Amino acid sequence: MGGGSKGKGMPRAMTPVEEVDISAVRYEPQAMQAPHLTGFPLKAFVWLMESRLLGPLVTSALKKQNNMTQMLQNTVIPERPMYYPEFPPQEPEQGVVVVAEDRDPVDRVEEALQCLTPYDPSTRFTSADEKNPFLYWKIRDFAYAYRSGITTPSAVAEHVIAGVEEWNNKKPAMPMLVYFNADDLRKQAEASTKRFEQGTPISVLDGIFFAIKDDIDCFPYPSKSATTFFDKIRPIQKDAVCVARLRKCGVIFIGKANMHELGLGVTGNNANYGTARNPHSIDRYTGGSSSGPAALVSSGLCSAAIGTDGGGSVRIPSSLCGIVGLKTTYGRTDLTGVLCDAGTVEVASPLTASVEDSMLVYSAVAGSRPTDKITLRPSPLSVPNLVSSDNSNILQSVKVGKYTEWFHDIEEIILPELEEMRTAHVVSIGSEALCDLNAHYQEGRRTELTFDTRASLALFGSFTSTDYVASQRLRRRIMYYHMEAFKKVDVIATPTTGMTAPKIPPSALKIGESDYVVSAKLMQFIFAANLLGFPAITVPVGHDKQGLPIGLQLIGRPWGEASLLRVASAVEELCLKKRNRPSTFYDILKV
């Protein structure tokens, strides 16, 4: 607890962070204490939490049970608050190519393309074998198929349409999209097909099928954030900046992807539009909140998707669904047009089937907004040079750190105050989310939300201004510990989640589910990247005994996405034979 001390009747006082003896720190994990509720008990619990008389008693008991009251209100924290991630200047990355974020996205993608290993279609368009295991078609496969006349974007669009309709009609249904317009999809594909016929494709992303999470604007589709009403109070007038950059590259958008309502959950449960199901096992959750994006990419229905990550919402579903999920540095991508654009822990970033594809998509969407360039001072936008001779021994030259109490391998590091970090993250994201929604919440929209969302908002509403400031003081302390760790290592390795995909209780489908214990296990390793703004990526590394995917998370230094992608590419190559294609898969290329 940071070397704190407390006498009788005195609040606990934390030792100034620079004076903490890190070598003496021992991690003592605390299990989350909260009831698991579905059906009528969940309804009753929410009504209780929202009660003016009894609600404060319930939330107070929950917070005391989980040590939050002591951490935030009965502790003297000497550090001044850090209201958004503040990074010291970083050393230039090695083995990377600067792609300059002020350039056109098409030019940046082309530069990134030149940094990939040479493409050999003969190894992709032949039968898979042990030497060349086939899991997913990559972006370069589609580009080759279009340019060589094997198929067209219009032909692929018909497969996408057929796949969406087939899975919507399955029993149980697999509702991956909350908005889908087949005619608009055909129109986009026809325009792309004409460009290929005329020999004028825009970029390697031309004709590539993408899904956009429902909290990111993609004109003219509505942005509901998977609620039943948000599009009515927030009409869409143009693309979010990240979507506009993709559109400029010729991307085809298949629709708005399902998600945990308002992003306030990490299972992907949604009683409004149905719960997306894990393609590896349809009786299990995808993880969330980017549930639809992960399911769509994992099942093969699109090559990539853009999600948002404020509390693991890209990395958790990517890990549970066996794909790659990149969380960029806070401020690396312009969040204009994203519902969570005012938060201090959120980013918008890609979910893909491979690290290679993640690199291409990242090169298109990245680029800070003007105000963040001034306040955050981002390092140059770069991509890894995977054709460099230095890249062949990257895993021998990079220093990977691990915390033994978390993960058992590689270079030892110590990261104090992990429970405080969890609390600071929950208070930060919860307070910021409620602030964004409060006007609508108070105007009577509360009852239009799902019960698990209402339970979360009731808890968030119990946080005080002093709780929020205390959390930002903790943020500064925890930033110090992690930057000290990065003096020793290049990346920090953890499991992505504390468990593989949990089962979907049948009783949770109609009303929802509140299970903070499961949520805490899913979020166990993700807090640092969000609270501190670090880049992180999850890479599939195998499966458990039940055949469910396992992800390895790599956390990088601020602005170090290129180095992170470089290491992730090497890890992916090592683990390729350990990955299995999901049991629910749809081949949209069909060559």
Coordinates of C-alpha atoms in Angstrom, one line a residue:
M1 CA 0.0 0.0 0.0
G2 CA 2.9 2.3 -0.7
G3 CA 4.5 2.1 2.8
G4 CA 1.6 3.9 4.5
S5 CA 1.1 4.1 8.2
K6 CA -1.9 4.8 10.4
G7 CA -2.3 5.4 14.1
K8 CA -5.5 5.2 16.2
G9 CA -8.0 7.7 15.0
M10 CA -5.7 8.9 12.3
P11 CA -6.1 8.5 8.5
R12 CA -3.6 6.3 6.7
A13 CA -0.8 8.4 5.2
M14 CA 1.0 7.2 2.0
T15 CA 4.7 7.6 1.8
P16 CA 5.8 10.0 -1.0
V17 CA 6.2 7.9 -4.1
E18 CA 9.9 8.7 -4.6
E19 CA 10.6 7.4 -1.1
V20 CA 8.8 4.0 -1.4
D21 CA 11.0 1.0 -1.1
I22 CA 9.8 -0.8 -4.2
S23 CA 11.9 -3.9 -3.5
A24 CA 9.9 -4.5 -0.3
V25 CA 6.5 -4.3 -2.0
R26 CA 4.4 -7.5 -2.1
Y27 CA 1.2 -7.8 -4.2
E28 CA -1.7 -8.9 -2.1
P29 CA -4.6 -9.5 -4.5
Q30 CA -8.1 -8.7 -3.2
A31 CA -11.0 -10.5 -4.6
M32 CA -13.9 -8.3 -5.8
Q33 CA -16.9 -8.5 -3.4
A34 CA -20.2 -8.1 -5.2
P35 CA -23.3 -10.3 -5.8
H36 CA -23.9 -12.1 -9.1
L37 CA -27.3 -11.2 -10.3
T38 CA -29.6 -11.9 -13.3
G39 CA -33.4 -11.9 -13.9
F40 CA -35.6 -10.5 -11.2
P41 CA -32.9 -10.3 -8.5
L42 CA -31.0 -7.9 -10.8
K43 CA -34.1 -5.8 -11.2
A44 CA -34.6 -5.6 -7.5
F45 CA -31.0 -4.8 -6.8
V46 CA -31.1 -1.9 -9.3
W47 CA -34.3 -0.5 -7.8
L48 CA -32.6 -0.7 -4.4
M49 CA -29.4 1.1 -5.7
E50 CA -31.5 3.8 -7.3
S51 CA -33.6 4.4 -4.2
R52 CA -32.9 7.8 -2.6
L53 CA -33.2 6.3 0.9
L54 CA -31.5 2.9 0.6
G55 CA -29.3 3.4 -2.5
P56 CA -26.5 5.3 -0.6
L57 CA -26.4 2.6 2.0
V58 CA -26.0 -0.1 -0.6
T59 CA -23.3 1.7 -2.6
S60 CA -21.5 2.6 0.6
A61 CA -21.5 -1.0 1.7
L62 CA -20.1 -2.2 -1.7
K63 CA -17.3 0.4 -1.6
K64 CA -16.3 -0.4 1.9
Q65 CA -16.4 -4.1 1.2
N66 CA -13.9 -3.5 -1.7
N67 CA -11.7 -1.2 0.3
M68 CA -12.5 1.8 -1.9
T69 CA -13.6 4.1 1.0
Q70 CA -10.3 3.6 2.8
M71 CA -8.2 4.1 -0.3
L72 CA -10.0 7.3 -1.4
Q73 CA -11.4 9.0 1.7
N74 CA -9.4 7.7 4.7
T75 CA -6.0 8.1 3.1
V76 CA -3.7 11.1 2.8
I77 CA -2.1 10.9 -0.7
P78 CA 0.8 13.4 -1.0
E79 CA 1.1 13.6 -4.8
R80 CA -0.7 16.3 -6.8
P81 CA -3.4 15.1 -9.2
M82 CA -2.7 14.0 -12.7
Y83 CA -6.0 14.6 -14.6
Y84 CA -4.9 13.0 -17.9
P85 CA -1.7 11.0 -18.7
E86 CA 1.4 13.0 -18.6
F87 CA 4.5 11.5 -20.2
P88 CA 8.1 12.5 -20.0
P89 CA 9.9 12.9 -23.4
Q90 CA 10.7 9.5 -24.9
E91 CA 13.8 8.2 -26.6
P92 CA 13.4 7.7 -30.4
E93 CA 12.3 4.1 -31.2
Q94 CA 14.7 1.8 -33.0
G95 CA 14.0 -0.2 -36.2
V96 CA 11.0 1.9 -37.2
V97 CA 9.9 4.2 -40.0
V98 CA 8.3 7.6 -39.3
V99 CA 5.1 8.0 -41.4
A100 CA 4.4 11.6 -40.3
E101 CA 0.8 12.0 -39.1
D102 CA 0.2 15.2 -41.1
R103 CA 0.4 13.3 -44.3
D104 CA -2.6 11.9 -46.2
P105 CA -3.8 8.5 -44.7
V106 CA -3.4 6.9 -48.1
D107 CA 0.3 7.8 -48.2
R108 CA 0.8 6.6 -44.6
V109 CA -0.7 3.2 -45.5
E110 CA 1.5 2.9 -48.5
E111 CA 4.6 3.6 -46.3
A112 CA 3.4 1.0 -43.8
L113 CA 2.9 -1.5 -46.6
Q114 CA 6.5 -1.1 -47.7
C115 CA 7.6 -2.1 -44.2
L116 CA 5.9 -5.5 -44.3
T117 CA 7.7 -8.7 -45.4
P118 CA 7.3 -9.5 -49.1
Y119 CA 3.9 -10.9 -50.0
D120 CA 3.8 -14.3 -51.7
P121 CA 0.3 -15.3 -52.9
S122 CA 1.4 -18.8 -53.6
T123 CA 1.6 -19.5 -49.8
R124 CA -1.8 -18.0 -49.3
F125 CA -3.9 -19.3 -52.1
T126 CA -3.0 -22.9 -51.7
S127 CA -4.1 -25.6 -49.3
A128 CA -2.9 -25.1 -45.7
D129 CA -0.4 -27.4 -44.2
E130 CA 1.8 -27.6 -41.1
K131 CA 4.4 -25.2 -42.7
N132 CA 1.7 -22.8 -43.8
P133 CA -1.3 -23.0 -41.4
F134 CA -4.3 -21.0 -42.7
L135 CA -6.5 -19.1 -40.2
Y136 CA -7.7 -15.9 -41.8
W137 CA -7.5 -14.0 -45.0
K138 CA -5.4 -10.9 -44.5
I139 CA -5.9 -7.5 -46.0
R140 CA -3.1 -8.1 -48.6
D141 CA -4.9 -11.3 -49.7
F142 CA -8.0 -9.3 -50.6
A143 CA -6.0 -6.7 -52.3
Y144 CA -4.2 -9.4 -54.4
A145 CA -7.5 -11.2 -55.2
Y146 CA -9.0 -7.9 -56.4
R147 CA -6.0 -6.8 -58.5
S148 CA -5.6 -10.2 -60.1
G149 CA -9.2 -10.6 -61.0
I150 CA -9.9 -13.6 -58.8
T151 CA -12.9 -11.8 -57.3
T152 CA -14.4 -8.3 -56.8
P153 CA -15.5 -6.3 -53.8
S154 CA -19.1 -6.7 -55.1
A155 CA -18.8 -10.5 -55.1
V156 CA -17.3 -10.4 -51.6
A157 CA -20.1 -8.1 -50.5
E158 CA -22.7 -10.7 -51.4
H159 CA -20.9 -13.2 -49.2
V160 CA -20.9 -10.7 -46.3
I161 CA -24.6 -10.0 -46.8
A162 CA -25.4 -13.8 -46.9
G163 CA -23.3 -14.4 -43.8
V164 CA -24.9 -11.6 -41.8
E165 CA -28.4 -12.8 -42.7
E166 CA -27.5 -16.4 -41.9
W167 CA -26.2 -15.6 -38.5
N168 CA -29.0 -13.3 -37.6
N169 CA -31.4 -16.2 -38.3
K170 CA -29.4 -18.8 -36.4
K171 CA -30.8 -20.3 -33.2
P172 CA -29.5 -18.9 -31.0
A173 CA -29.0 -15.7 -33.1
M174 CA -25.6 -14.1 -33.3
P175 CA -26.4 -10.4 -33.4
M176 CA -23.1 -8.9 -34.3
L177 CA -24.5 -5.8 -35.9
V178 CA -27.0 -3.3 -34.5
Y179 CA -27.3 -1.5 -37.9
F180 CA -26.9 -3.1 -41.3
N181 CA -28.0 -1.9 -44.7
A182 CA -27.4 -4.3 -47.5
D183 CA -28.2 -1.8 -50.2
D184 CA -25.6 0.7 -48.9
L185 CA -23.1 -2.1 -48.6
R186 CA -23.6 -3.0 -52.3
K187 CA -23.3 0.6 -53.3
Q188 CA -19.9 1.0 -51.5
A189 CA -18.7 -2.3 -53.0
E190 CA -19.8 -1.3 -56.5
A191 CA -17.8 1.9 -56.3
S192 CA -14.7 0.0 -55.2
T193 CA -15.2 -2.7 -57.9
K194 CA -15.3 0.1 -60.6
R195 CA -12.0 1.5 -59.3
F196 CA -10.3 -1.9 -59.6
E197 CA -11.8 -2.3 -63.1
Q198 CA -10.4 1.0 -64.1
G199 CA -7.0 0.2 -62.5
T200 CA -7.3 3.0 -60.0
P201 CA -7.6 1.5 -56.5
I202 CA -7.0 4.0 -53.8
S203 CA -4.9 2.0 -51.5
V204 CA -4.3 -1.5 -50.2
L205 CA -7.4 -0.9 -48.0
D206 CA -9.6 -0.3 -51.0
G207 CA -12.4 -2.9 -50.9
I208 CA -11.6 -4.1 -47.4
F209 CA -14.6 -4.7 -45.3
F210 CA -14.7 -3.0 -41.9
A211 CA -17.2 -2.9 -39.0
I212 CA -17.5 0.2 -36.8
K213 CA -18.4 0.0 -33.1
D214 CA -21.8 1.6 -32.4
D215 CA -20.2 4.4 -30.3
I216 CA -18.2 5.8 -33.2
D217 CA -19.9 8.0 -35.9
C218 CA -20.1 6.5 -39.4
F219 CA -22.4 8.7 -41.5
P220 CA -25.2 8.1 -42.4
Y221 CA -25.6 5.3 -39.9
P222 CA -27.0 6.1 -36.5
S223 CA -24.8 6.0 -33.4
K224 CA -26.8 4.4 -30.6
S225 CA -24.0 3.1 -28.4
A226 CA -26.3 0.0 -28.3
T227 CA -29.0 1.9 -26.4
T228 CA -32.6 2.2 -27.7
F229 CA -32.6 6.0 -27.8
F230 CA -29.2 7.7 -28.1
D231 CA -29.4 8.3 -31.8
K232 CA -32.6 10.4 -31.2
I233 CA -30.8 12.9 -28.9
R234 CA -27.5 12.9 -30.9
P235 CA -28.1 12.9 -34.6
I236 CA -25.1 12.0 -36.9
Q237 CA -23.9 14.7 -39.3
K238 CA -20.5 13.3 -40.4
D239 CA -17.9 10.6 -39.9
A240 CA -15.7 10.4 -36.8
V241 CA -12.2 11.4 -37.8
C242 CA -10.9 7.8 -37.6
V243 CA -13.7 6.7 -39.9
A244 CA -13.1 9.5 -42.3
R245 CA -9.5 8.5 -42.6
L246 CA -10.5 4.9 -43.4
R247 CA -13.1 6.1 -45.9
K248 CA -10.4 8.1 -47.7
C249 CA -8.5 4.9 -48.2
G250 CA -11.4 3.2 -49.9
V251 CA -12.6 1.0 -47.0
I252 CA -16.1 -0.6 -47.2
F253 CA -18.2 -0.2 -44.0
I254 CA -20.5 -3.1 -43.3
G255 CA -22.5 -1.4 -40.5
K256 CA -22.5 -0.5 -36.8
A257 CA -21.3 -3.3 -34.6
N258 CA -23.0 -4.5 -31.4
M259 CA -21.5 -3.6 -28.0
H260 CA -22.2 -3.6 -24.3
E261 CA -24.6 -0.7 -23.8
L262 CA -22.8 2.6 -23.5
G263 CA -19.6 0.6 -23.1
L264 CA -20.3 0.1 -19.4
G265 CA -19.4 -3.6 -19.2
V266 CA -16.8 -6.1 -20.3
T267 CA -18.9 -9.2 -21.1
G268 CA -20.7 -7.9 -24.2
N269 CA -24.1 -8.7 -22.7
N270 CA -26.8 -6.5 -24.4
A271 CA -30.5 -7.1 -23.7
N272 CA -31.5 -4.4 -26.3
Y273 CA -30.2 -6.0 -29.5
G274 CA -29.2 -9.5 -28.3
T275 CA -25.9 -10.6 -26.9
A276 CA -23.1 -11.2 -29.4
R277 CA -21.7 -14.7 -29.1
N278 CA -18.2 -16.0 -29.2
P279 CA -17.3 -17.7 -32.5
H280 CA -15.2 -20.2 -30.7
S281 CA -18.1 -21.3 -28.5
I282 CA -21.5 -19.8 -29.0
D283 CA -22.6 -20.4 -25.4
R284 CA -19.9 -18.0 -24.2
Y285 CA -19.4 -14.3 -24.1
T286 CA -17.2 -12.4 -26.6
G287 CA -16.1 -10.0 -23.9
G288 CA -16.8 -6.3 -24.2
S289 CA -17.5 -3.7 -24.6
S290 CA -16.4 -4.1 -28.3
S291 CA -18.3 -7.4 -28.5
G292 CA -19.6 -7.1 -32.1
P293 CA -16.3 -5.9 -33.6
A294 CA -14.5 -8.8 -32.1
A295 CA -17.1 -11.4 -33.1
L296 CA -17.2 -10.1 -36.7
V297 CA -13.4 -10.2 -37.2
S298 CA -13.1 -13.6 -35.4
S299 CA -15.8 -15.2 -37.4
G300 CA -14.3 -14.0 -40.7
L301 CA -17.2 -11.6 -41.7
C302 CA -14.8 -8.7 -42.0
S303 CA -11.1 -8.1 -42.0
A304 CA -11.0 -5.5 -39.4
A305 CA -13.0 -3.3 -37.1
I306 CA -12.6 -0.2 -35.1
G307 CA -13.5 -0.3 -31.4
T308 CA -13.0 1.9 -28.3
D309 CA -11.0 0.9 -25.3
G310 CA -11.6 2.7 -22.0
G311 CA -11.3 -0.3 -19.7
G312 CA -9.9 -3.1 -21.9
S313 CA -12.9 -2.8 -24.3
V314 CA -10.8 -3.7 -27.4
R315 CA -8.2 -6.0 -25.8
I316 CA -10.6 -8.1 -23.7
P317 CA -13.0 -9.2 -26.5
S318 CA -10.0 -9.6 -28.9
S319 CA -8.3 -12.0 -26.4
L320 CA -11.5 -14.0 -25.7
C321 CA -12.3 -14.3 -29.5
G322 CA -8.7 -15.2 -30.5
I323 CA -7.8 -12.1 -32.5
V324 CA -5.4 -9.1 -32.3
G325 CA -6.5 -6.0 -30.4
L326 CA -4.4 -2.9 -30.3
K327 CA -4.9 -0.1 -27.7
T328 CA -3.0 3.0 -28.8
T329 CA -1.4 5.6 -26.5
Y330 CA -3.9 8.0 -25.1
G331 CA -4.2 10.9 -27.5
R332 CA -2.5 9.1 -30.4
T333 CA -5.8 9.0 -32.4
D334 CA -8.2 11.8 -32.8
L335 CA -11.4 10.9 -30.9
T336 CA -13.6 13.6 -32.5
G337 CA -16.9 11.9 -33.4
V338 CA -16.5 9.2 -30.8
L339 CA -19.1 9.2 -27.9
C340 CA -16.3 8.9 -25.3
D341 CA -14.2 11.7 -26.8
A342 CA -14.0 13.8 -23.6
G343 CA -12.6 11.0 -21.4
T344 CA -9.1 10.6 -20.1
V345 CA -8.7 6.8 -20.4
E346 CA -10.3 6.0 -23.8
V347 CA -8.9 5.5 -27.3
A348 CA -10.3 4.3 -30.6
S349 CA -8.2 1.6 -32.2
P350 CA -8.3 -1.6 -34.4
L351 CA -9.3 -5.2 -34.0
T352 CA -7.8 -7.4 -36.6
A353 CA -7.1 -11.1 -37.3
S354 CA -3.3 -10.5 -37.6
V355 CA -0.6 -8.1 -36.4
E356 CA 0.1 -7.2 -40.0
D357 CA -3.4 -6.0 -40.6
S358 CA -3.3 -4.1 -37.3
M359 CA -0.3 -2.2 -38.5
L360 CA -1.9 -1.2 -41.7
V361 CA -5.1 0.0 -40.1
Y362 CA -3.2 1.8 -37.4
S363 CA -1.2 3.7 -40.0
A364 CA -4.5 4.9 -41.5
V365 CA -6.4 6.0 -38.4
A366 CA -3.6 7.3 -36.2
G367 CA -3.0 11.0 -35.7
S368 CA -3.6 13.2 -32.7
R369 CA -6.1 16.0 -32.6
P370 CA -4.6 19.5 -32.6
T371 CA -5.1 20.2 -28.9
D372 CA -3.5 16.9 -27.9
K373 CA -0.4 17.7 -30.0
I374 CA 0.1 20.8 -27.8
T375 CA -0.7 19.2 -24.4
L376 CA 0.6 15.7 -24.8
R377 CA 3.5 16.3 -27.2
P378 CA 3.3 12.9 -29.0
S379 CA 6.4 11.3 -30.4
P380 CA 6.5 11.0 -34.2
L381 CA 4.0 8.5 -35.6
S382 CA 5.9 5.4 -36.7
V383 CA 5.5 1.8 -37.9
P384 CA 7.9 -1.1 -37.4
N385 CA 10.3 -1.9 -40.3
L386 CA 9.6 -5.6 -40.5
V387 CA 11.9 -6.1 -43.5
S388 CA 14.9 -4.7 -41.6
S389 CA 17.7 -7.1 -40.9
D390 CA 17.5 -6.1 -37.2
N391 CA 14.0 -7.5 -37.0
S392 CA 15.1 -11.2 -37.3
N393 CA 16.3 -11.4 -33.6
I394 CA 13.9 -8.9 -32.0
L395 CA 12.9 -11.3 -29.2
Q396 CA 16.5 -11.7 -28.3
S397 CA 17.3 -8.0 -28.2
V398 CA 14.1 -6.6 -26.6
K399 CA 13.8 -6.5 -22.8
V400 CA 10.4 -7.9 -21.7
G401 CA 9.4 -7.3 -18.1
K402 CA 7.0 -9.3 -16.0
Y403 CA 5.7 -9.0 -12.4
T404 CA 6.0 -12.4 -10.8
E405 CA 2.9 -11.9 -8.8
W406 CA 1.0 -11.4 -12.1
F407 CA 2.8 -13.6 -14.5
H408 CA 5.6 -16.2 -14.2
D409 CA 8.4 -15.6 -16.7
I410 CA 11.1 -13.3 -18.1
E411 CA 12.8 -10.1 -16.4
E412 CA 11.6 -9.3 -12.9
I413 CA 9.9 -5.9 -12.2
I414 CA 7.8 -4.7 -9.3
L415 CA 4.7 -2.6 -9.8
P416 CA 3.3 -1.4 -6.4
E417 CA -0.3 -0.3 -5.6
L418 CA -2.1 -2.4 -8.1
E419 CA -5.3 -2.5 -6.1
E420 CA -5.2 1.3 -5.9
M421 CA -4.8 1.4 -9.6
R422 CA -8.0 -0.6 -10.1
T423 CA -9.9 1.7 -7.8
A424 CA -8.5 4.9 -9.5
H425 CA -9.4 3.5 -12.9
V426 CA -13.0 2.6 -11.9
V427 CA -13.6 6.1 -10.3
S428 CA -12.0 7.9 -13.3
I429 CA -13.9 6.1 -16.1
G430 CA -17.1 5.9 -14.1
S431 CA -17.2 9.6 -13.1
E432 CA -16.3 10.7 -16.6
A433 CA -19.0 8.4 -18.2
L434 CA -21.7 9.6 -15.8
C435 CA -20.7 13.2 -16.4
D436 CA -21.2 12.7 -20.2
L437 CA -24.6 11.0 -19.6
N438 CA -25.9 12.9 -16.6
A439 CA -28.1 15.4 -18.4
H440 CA -30.0 12.6 -20.2
Y441 CA -29.9 10.4 -17.1
Q442 CA -31.5 13.1 -15.0
E443 CA -34.1 13.9 -17.7
G444 CA -35.8 10.5 -17.3
R445 CA -33.8 8.4 -19.8
R446 CA -32.5 6.2 -16.9
T447 CA -35.4 3.7 -17.3
E448 CA -34.6 3.2 -21.0
L449 CA -31.2 1.7 -20.1
T450 CA -30.5 -1.9 -19.3
F451 CA -30.5 -3.0 -15.7
D452 CA -26.7 -3.7 -15.6
T453 CA -26.0 -0.3 -17.0
R454 CA -28.2 1.3 -14.4
A455 CA -26.5 -0.6 -11.7
S456 CA -23.1 0.7 -12.9
L457 CA -24.4 4.3 -13.2
A458 CA -25.8 4.1 -9.7
L459 CA -22.4 3.1 -8.3
F460 CA -20.7 5.8 -10.4
G461 CA -23.1 8.4 -9.0
S462 CA -22.0 7.6 -5.5
F463 CA -18.4 8.8 -6.2
T464 CA -17.7 12.2 -4.8
S465 CA -15.5 15.0 -6.1
T466 CA -12.9 14.1 -3.5
D467 CA -13.0 10.5 -4.7
Y468 CA -12.2 11.7 -8.2
V469 CA -9.3 14.0 -7.1
A470 CA -7.9 11.2 -4.9
S471 CA -7.9 8.9 -7.9
Q472 CA -6.0 11.4 -10.0
R473 CA -3.4 11.6 -7.1
L474 CA -3.1 7.8 -7.3
R475 CA -2.7 8.1 -11.1
R476 CA 0.4 10.2 -10.6
R477 CA 1.9 7.7 -8.1
I478 CA 1.2 4.7 -10.4
M479 CA 2.6 6.5 -13.4
Y480 CA 5.9 7.0 -11.5
Y481 CA 6.1 3.3 -10.7
H482 CA 5.5 2.2 -14.3
M483 CA 8.0 4.8 -15.8
E484 CA 10.6 3.4 -13.3
A485 CA 9.9 -0.1 -14.7
F486 CA 10.3 1.1 -18.2
K487 CA 13.8 2.3 -17.4
K488 CA 14.6 -1.5 -17.1
V489 CA 12.4 -3.0 -19.8
D490 CA 11.0 -2.2 -23.3
V491 CA 7.6 -3.9 -22.8
I492 CA 5.7 -5.5 -19.9
A493 CA 4.0 -8.9 -20.5
T494 CA 0.9 -10.1 -18.8
P495 CA -2.0 -12.4 -19.6
T496 CA -4.6 -10.2 -21.3
T497 CA -7.4 -11.5 -19.1
G498 CA -7.6 -13.4 -15.8
M499 CA -9.9 -16.0 -17.4
T500 CA -11.0 -17.3 -20.8
A501 CA -14.5 -16.6 -22.2
P502 CA -17.2 -17.0 -19.5
K503 CA -20.4 -18.8 -20.2
I504 CA -23.6 -16.8 -20.9
P505 CA -26.2 -17.6 -18.3
P506 CA -29.6 -18.1 -20.1
S507 CA -31.2 -16.0 -17.5
A508 CA -29.0 -13.1 -18.5
L509 CA -30.2 -12.7 -22.1
K510 CA -33.5 -10.9 -21.5
I511 CA -32.7 -8.6 -18.6
G512 CA -29.0 -8.6 -18.4
E513 CA -26.4 -9.6 -15.8
S514 CA -24.4 -7.9 -13.1
D515 CA -21.3 -9.9 -12.2
Y516 CA -18.5 -7.7 -10.9
V517 CA -16.4 -10.7 -9.9
V518 CA -16.2 -11.9 -13.5
S519 CA -15.7 -8.4 -14.7
A520 CA -12.8 -8.0 -12.3
K521 CA -11.2 -11.2 -13.6
L522 CA -11.6 -10.0 -17.2
M523 CA -10.1 -6.6 -16.4
Q524 CA -7.4 -7.9 -14.0
F525 CA -4.5 -6.9 -16.2
I526 CA -5.8 -4.1 -18.4
F527 CA -6.0 -1.1 -16.0
A528 CA -2.5 0.3 -16.4
A529 CA -2.8 0.9 -20.1
N530 CA -6.1 2.9 -19.7
L531 CA -5.4 4.8 -16.5
L532 CA -1.8 5.7 -17.5
G533 CA -2.5 5.9 -21.3
F534 CA 0.1 3.4 -22.4
P535 CA -0.1 1.5 -25.7
A536 CA -0.9 -2.2 -25.4
I537 CA -1.7 -5.1 -27.7
T538 CA -3.2 -8.6 -27.2
V539 CA -1.9 -11.4 -29.4
P540 CA -3.4 -14.9 -29.5
V541 CA -1.0 -17.5 -28.1
G542 CA -3.1 -20.6 -27.8
H543 CA -6.1 -22.2 -26.2
D544 CA -7.2 -23.6 -22.9
K545 CA -8.3 -27.2 -22.4
Q546 CA -11.8 -26.3 -23.5
G547 CA -10.5 -24.8 -26.8
L548 CA -11.1 -21.2 -25.8
P549 CA -8.5 -18.6 -26.9
I550 CA -5.8 -17.2 -24.6
G551 CA -4.3 -13.8 -25.2
L552 CA -0.9 -12.4 -24.2
Q553 CA -0.8 -8.7 -23.5
L554 CA 2.2 -6.5 -24.2
I555 CA 2.3 -3.0 -22.7
G556 CA 4.6 -0.5 -24.2
R557 CA 6.2 2.8 -23.4
P558 CA 4.3 6.0 -24.2
W559 CA 4.0 6.5 -28.0
G560 CA 5.8 3.2 -28.6
E561 CA 3.2 1.6 -30.8
A562 CA 5.7 0.7 -33.5
S563 CA 8.0 -1.1 -31.1
L564 CA 5.0 -2.9 -29.6
L565 CA 3.8 -4.0 -33.1
R566 CA 7.3 -5.2 -33.9
V567 CA 7.4 -7.5 -30.8
A568 CA 3.8 -8.6 -31.3
S569 CA 4.6 -9.7 -34.8
A570 CA 7.4 -11.9 -33.6
V571 CA 5.2 -13.4 -30.8
E572 CA 2.4 -14.0 -33.3
E573 CA 4.8 -15.9 -35.6
L574 CA 6.0 -18.1 -32.8
C575 CA 2.4 -19.0 -31.7
L576 CA 0.8 -19.3 -35.1
K577 CA 0.6 -23.1 -35.0
K578 CA -1.1 -23.0 -31.6
R579 CA -4.1 -21.0 -32.9
N580 CA -7.3 -22.7 -34.1
R581 CA -9.9 -21.2 -36.4
P582 CA -13.2 -20.7 -34.6
S583 CA -15.9 -23.3 -35.0
T584 CA -18.2 -20.6 -36.3
F585 CA -16.5 -19.2 -39.3
Y586 CA -17.6 -17.7 -42.6
D587 CA -15.2 -17.5 -45.6
I588 CA -16.2 -14.3 -47.4
L589 CA -13.4 -14.5 -50.0
K590 CA -14.4 -18.0 -51.1
V591 CA -11.7 -18.6 -53.8

